[in-house]
CSV table of C-alpha atoms and ligand atoms in Angstrom, one decimal:
chain,number,residue,atom,x,y,z
O,950,MET,CA,-11.7,3.6,-21.2
O,951,LYS,CA,-15.3,2.0,-22.4
O,952,ALA,CA,-18.0,1.1,-19.5
O,953,ILE,CA,-21.0,-0.5,-18.9
O,954,ALA,CA,-23.6,-0.9,-16.0
O,955,ILE,CA,-25.6,-3.9,-15.4
O,956,VAL,CA,-28.8,-3.1,-13.6
O,957,GLY,CA,-32.2,-4.6,-13.1
O,958,LYS,CA,-34.5,-6.0,-10.1
O,959,LYS,CA,-33.5,-8.8,-8.0
O,960,LYS,CA,-33.0,-12.1,-9.7
O,961,THR,CA,-33.0,-10.6,-12.8
O,962,GLY,CA,-29.6,-12.5,-13.4
O,963,LYS,CA,-27.5,-9.5,-13.2
O,964,THR,CA,-24.4,-11.6,-11.9
O,965,THR,CA,-25.0,-14.4,-14.6
O,966,MET,CA,-25.0,-11.7,-17.2
O,967,GLY,CA,-22.1,-9.9,-16.0
O,968,LEU,CA,-19.9,-13.0,-15.6
O,969,ALA,CA,-20.9,-14.1,-19.1
O,970,LEU,CA,-20.2,-10.5,-20.6
O,971,VAL,CA,-16.4,-10.2,-18.7
O,972,LYS,CA,-15.9,-13.7,-20.3
O,973,LYS,CA,-16.5,-12.6,-23.7
O,974,LEU,CA,-14.6,-9.3,-23.5
O,975,THR,CA,-12.0,-11.2,-21.8
O,976,GLY,CA,-11.9,-13.5,-24.5
O,977,LYS,CA,-11.5,-10.8,-26.9
O,978,GLY,CA,-8.3,-9.7,-25.1
O,979,TYR,CA,-9.6,-7.0,-23.2
O,980,LYS,CA,-8.3,-6.3,-19.6
O,981,VAL,CA,-11.5,-6.0,-17.7
O,982,GLY,CA,-12.1,-4.5,-14.3
O,983,VAL,CA,-15.4,-5.3,-12.4
O,984,LEU,CA,-17.0,-2.7,-10.1
O,985,LYS,CA,-19.7,-4.4,-7.9
O,986,HIS,CA,-22.0,-2.8,-5.4
O,987,SER,CA,-23.8,-4.6,-2.9
O,988,HIS,CA,-26.3,-3.2,-0.1
O,989,HIS,CA,-25.7,-5.7,2.3
O,990,GLY,CA,-21.8,-6.4,2.4
O,991,PHE,CA,-20.0,-9.1,0.8
O,992,ASP,CA,-20.7,-12.3,2.8
O,993,GLY,CA,-22.5,-15.4,1.2
O,994,THR,CA,-24.0,-15.3,-2.3
O,995,GLU,CA,-22.6,-11.6,-2.6
O,996,GLY,CA,-19.1,-12.8,-1.6
O,997,ALA,CA,-19.2,-16.0,-4.1
O,998,ASP,CA,-20.2,-13.6,-6.8
O,999,THR,CA,-17.5,-11.4,-6.1
O,1000,GLU,CA,-14.9,-14.8,-6.0
O,1001,GLU,CA,-16.4,-15.5,-9.5
O,1002,TYR,CA,-15.2,-12.0,-10.9
O,1003,LYS,CA,-12.0,-12.4,-9.4
O,1004,LYS,CA,-11.4,-15.5,-11.5
O,1005,ILE,CA,-12.1,-13.9,-14.7
O,1006,SER,CA,-11.2,-10.5,-14.4
O,1007,SER,CA,-8.3,-8.2,-14.1
O,1008,CYS,CA,-9.5,-6.4,-11.0
O,1009,VAL,CA,-12.5,-6.2,-9.1
O,1010,ALA,CA,-13.5,-3.3,-6.6
O,1011,ALA,CA,-16.5,-3.7,-4.7
O,1012,TYR,CA,-18.3,-1.2,-2.2
O,1013,SER,CA,-21.1,-1.4,0.3
O,1014,PRO,CA,-22.2,0.7,3.2
O,1015,SER,CA,-20.3,-1.6,5.3
O,1016,GLU,CA,-17.1,-2.5,3.3
O,1017,SER,CA,-15.1,-1.8,0.1
O,1018,PHE,CA,-12.2,-3.6,-1.5
O,1019,VAL,CA,-10.0,-3.5,-4.5
O,1020,SER,CA,-8.4,-7.1,-5.5
O,1021,TRP,CA,-6.1,-7.3,-8.4
O,1022,ASN,CA,-5.6,-10.8,-10.2
O,1023,ARG,CA,-2.0,-9.8,-9.8
O,1024,GLU,CA,1.0,-8.6,-7.5
O,1025,ARG,CA,0.8,-4.9,-6.9
O,1026,THR,CA,3.8,-3.2,-5.1
O,1027,VAL,CA,3.7,-2.0,-1.4
O,1028,GLN,CA,4.1,1.6,-3.0
O,1029,ASP,CA,0.9,1.0,-5.0
O,1030,LEU,CA,-1.3,0.2,-2.1
O,1031,VAL,CA,0.0,2.3,0.8
O,1032,PRO,CA,-1.6,5.7,-0.9
O,1033,LEU,CA,-4.8,3.7,-1.2
O,1034,MET,CA,-5.1,2.7,2.6
O,1035,ASP,CA,-5.8,6.0,4.0
O,1036,VAL,CA,-5.0,4.8,8.0
O,1037,ASP,CA,-2.7,6.3,10.8
O,1038,VAL,CA,-0.9,2.8,11.2
O,1039,ILE,CA,-0.4,0.3,9.0
O,1040,VAL,CA,0.4,-3.4,10.3
O,1041,MET,CA,2.2,-5.7,7.7
O,1042,GLU,CA,1.8,-9.2,8.3
O,1043,GLY,CA,4.6,-11.3,6.2
O,1044,GLY,CA,6.7,-9.5,3.4
O,1045,ASN,CA,9.9,-10.7,5.0
O,1046,LYS,CA,12.0,-8.8,2.0
O,1047,VAL,CA,10.3,-5.5,2.3
O,1048,GLY,CA,12.6,-3.7,4.2
O,1049,TRP,CA,11.4,0.0,4.2
O,1050,LEU,CA,9.9,-0.6,7.6
O,1051,PRO,CA,10.8,-1.9,11.1
O,1052,ARG,CA,9.6,-5.1,12.1
O,1053,ILE,CA,8.8,-7.5,15.2
O,1054,ILE,CA,10.0,-11.1,14.6
O,1055,MET,CA,7.9,-13.9,16.3
O,1056,VAL,CA,10.3,-16.5,17.4
O,1057,ARG,CA,10.0,-20.5,18.4
O,1058,GLU,CA,13.2,-21.3,19.0
O,1059,ASP,CA,17.1,-19.7,19.0
O,1060,ASN,CA,18.1,-18.8,15.8
O,1061,ASP,CA,14.5,-18.6,14.4
O,1062,ASP,CA,15.2,-15.1,13.5
O,1063,LYS,CA,18.5,-15.4,11.2
O,1064,GLU,CA,16.3,-15.5,8.2
O,1065,PHE,CA,14.1,-12.6,9.2
O,1066,PHE,CA,16.9,-9.9,9.1
O,1067,PRO,CA,17.0,-9.4,12.8
O,1068,GLU,CA,19.2,-5.9,12.0
O,1069,LEU,CA,15.5,-4.4,11.4
O,1070,ALA,CA,13.6,-5.6,14.1
O,1071,LEU,CA,12.5,-3.8,17.2
O,1072,LYS,CA,11.7,-6.2,19.1
O,1073,GLN,CA,11.7,-10.2,19.0
O,1074,ILE,CA,8.6,-11.9,20.7
O,1075,PRO,CA,7.6,-15.5,21.4
O,1076,ALA,CA,5.4,-17.5,19.2
O,1077,CYS,CA,1.7,-17.3,20.0
O,1078,THR,CA,-1.3,-19.3,19.1
O,1079,PRO,CA,-5.0,-18.5,19.4
O,1080,ASP,CA,-4.8,-21.0,22.5
O,1081,ASN,CA,-1.8,-18.9,24.0
O,1082,PRO,CA,-2.6,-15.3,23.0
O,1083,PRO,CA,0.0,-12.5,23.6
O,1084,SER,CA,-0.6,-11.1,27.0
O,1085,GLU,CA,-2.1,-7.4,27.5
O,1086,GLU,CA,1.3,-6.2,28.9
O,1087,LEU,CA,3.1,-7.5,25.8
O,1088,LEU,CA,0.4,-5.9,23.5
O,1089,ASP,CA,0.5,-2.4,25.2
O,1090,GLU,CA,4.3,-2.7,25.1
O,1091,LEU,CA,3.9,-3.1,21.3
O,1092,VAL,CA,1.6,-0.5,20.8
O,1093,GLU,CA,4.0,1.6,22.5
O,1094,LEU,CA,6.5,0.5,20.4
O,1095,VAL,CA,4.7,1.3,17.2
O,1096,GLU,CA,3.5,4.8,18.7
O,1097,GLU,CA,7.3,5.7,19.2
O,1098,LYS,CA,9.3,3.9,16.4
O,1099,GLY,CA,7.1,2.9,13.8
O,1100,PHE,CA,7.6,4.1,10.4
O,1101,ILE,CA,7.5,3.5,6.5
O,1102,LEU,CA,10.1,4.7,4.1
O,1103,PRO,CA,9.1,5.3,0.3
O,1104,GLY,CA,11.2,2.1,-0.5
O,1105,LEU,CA,13.0,3.6,-3.6
O,1106,ASN,CA,16.4,2.3,-3.2
O,1107,CYS,CA,17.6,5.7,-4.7
O,1108,LYS,CA,20.6,5.8,-2.7
O,1109,ALA,CA,20.4,9.6,-2.0
O,1110,CYS,CA,21.0,8.8,1.8
O,1111,GLY,CA,24.2,7.4,0.9
O,1112,ARG,CA,22.7,3.8,1.5
O,1113,ASP,CA,22.2,1.3,-1.3
O,1114,TYR,CA,18.9,0.3,-0.1
O,1115,CYS,CA,16.4,1.6,2.0
O,1116,MET,CA,16.7,-1.5,4.2
O,1117,ASP,CA,20.4,-0.6,5.2
O,1118,PHE,CA,18.8,2.8,6.4
O,1119,VAL,CA,16.0,1.3,8.1
O,1120,ALA,CA,18.7,-0.8,10.0
O,1121,ASP,CA,20.7,2.2,10.9
O,1122,ILE,CA,17.5,4.1,12.4
O,1123,VAL,CA,16.6,0.8,14.2
O,1124,ALA,CA,20.3,0.9,15.5
O,1125,GLY,CA,19.8,4.6,16.6
O,1126,LYS,CA,22.5,5.7,14.0
O,1127,ALA,CA,20.0,7.6,11.9
O,1128,ARG,CA,16.5,9.2,11.7
O,1129,VAL,CA,13.3,8.8,9.3
O,1130,SER,CA,14.1,12.5,8.4
O,1131,GLY,CA,17.4,11.8,6.7
O,1132,CYS,CA,15.7,9.9,3.9
O,1133,GLN,CA,16.3,12.1,1.2
O,1134,ALA,CA,13.4,11.0,-0.9
O,1135,MET,CA,10.9,12.5,1.6
O,1136,LYS,CA,12.2,15.9,1.5
O,1137,THR,CA,12.7,17.0,-2.1
O,1138,GLN,CA,11.7,20.3,-3.1
O,1139,MET,CA,8.4,18.6,-4.6
O,1140,SER,CA,6.1,16.7,-2.7
O,1141,VAL,CA,3.0,15.0,-4.1
O,1142,THR,CA,0.2,13.2,-2.4
O,1143,CYS,CA,-2.0,10.6,-3.4
O,1144,ASN,CA,-5.4,10.5,-1.3
O,1145,GLY,CA,-3.6,12.2,1.8
O,1146,ALA,CA,-0.6,10.0,1.5
O,1147,GLU,CA,2.6,11.6,0.7
O,1148,LEU,CA,4.4,9.8,-2.3
O,1149,GLY,CA,8.5,9.4,-1.9
O,1150,PHE,CA,10.2,10.7,-4.8
O,1151,ASN,CA,13.7,9.8,-6.1
O,1152,PRO,CA,15.6,13.6,-5.4
O,1153,PHE,CA,16.9,13.5,-9.3
O,1154,VAL,CA,13.4,12.4,-10.4
O,1155,ALA,CA,11.7,15.2,-8.1
O,1156,ASP,CA,14.3,17.9,-9.2
O,1157,MET,CA,13.6,17.4,-13.1
O,1158,LEU,CA,9.8,17.4,-12.7
O,1159,SER,CA,9.9,20.4,-10.3
O,1160,ALA,CA,11.8,22.3,-12.8
O,1161,GLY,CA,9.7,21.1,-15.8
O,1162,ILE,CA,6.7,22.0,-14.0
O,1163,THR,CA,7.9,25.6,-12.9
O,1164,ALA,CA,9.4,26.1,-16.6
O,1165,MET,CA,5.8,25.7,-18.0
O,1166,LEU,CA,4.1,27.7,-15.2
O,1167,LYS,CA,6.4,30.5,-15.9
O,1168,GLN,CA,4.5,31.0,-19.4
O,1169,LEU,CA,1.5,31.7,-17.7
O,1170,LYS,CA,0.1,35.0,-16.8
O,1171,GLY,CA,0.1,35.7,-12.9
O,1172,TYR,CA,2.9,33.3,-12.3
O,1173,VAL,CA,4.9,34.6,-9.4
O,1174,PRO,CA,8.1,32.7,-7.9
O,1175,GLY,CA,6.8,30.8,-4.6
O,1176,ASP,CA,5.5,27.8,-3.4
O,1177,ILE,CA,3.2,26.2,-6.0
O,1178,GLU,CA,0.3,23.8,-5.3
O,1179,ILE,CA,-1.4,21.8,-7.8
O,1180,LYS,CA,-4.0,19.7,-7.1
O,1181,ILE,CA,-5.4,16.9,-9.4
O,1182,LYS,CA,-9.1,15.6,-8.6
O,1183,ASN,CA,-9.6,12.2,-9.8
B,1100,LIG,S1,16.7,8.2,0.4
B,1100,LIG,FE1,15.4,7.2,1.2
B,1100,LIG,S2,14.2,6.2,-0.4
B,1100,LIG,FE2,16.3,6.7,-1.2
B,1100,LIG,S3,17.4,5.0,-0.6
B,1100,LIG,FE3,17.5,6.2,1.3
B,1100,LIG,S4,16.0,5.6,2.6
B,1100,LIG,FE4,15.5,4.7,0.3
């Protein structure tokens, strides 16, 4: 990977230069990523500069003492994004077709839930607005629901749990007919964590990788059978 930094005092035209260079490189067919630092966060001018970079590059990563983010100019999968998030709870807004986690359906009228896979719903609640916000009681109830019943599966649709799709397994968990621990992809003999978040594995792929890595390690002096831990620092 090639990389270059553009540095200089304030008002020396770093952004103008950066935008022009990114355009030039993109024009030559390169896939260009932008890494932007700000001492003050990304409102105002810095935010506008970042938006300009987003328009002409493949990916913008920005960091400041108060916030950091990565923005790609194409769709990334939920599986790509979750390991980057480093959080205790994920609240996903939208994503109706992502059936690897249970959901709360907001309804305005009867039958409003039909296209939202009610079998995946832990609860249906009335629509709200900024003028008619959810009550504290309801929020307390939802927090409890998340703490007790929230989960996310790997989303591999590998069929190892006996269902064709993870969505079917989520429906069974919601109905009390299965448990999260029944997801075979989360308990293969190989586990890989990325930034602390466990990645799901198709059991077949996990077995192949695990056998391949073990066979290679067996050639090394000092190898003894047992649990193996490999850390790759990026
Ligand atoms: S084993 Fe897990 S990842 Fe595979 S289909 Fe079932 S729920 Fe999805």
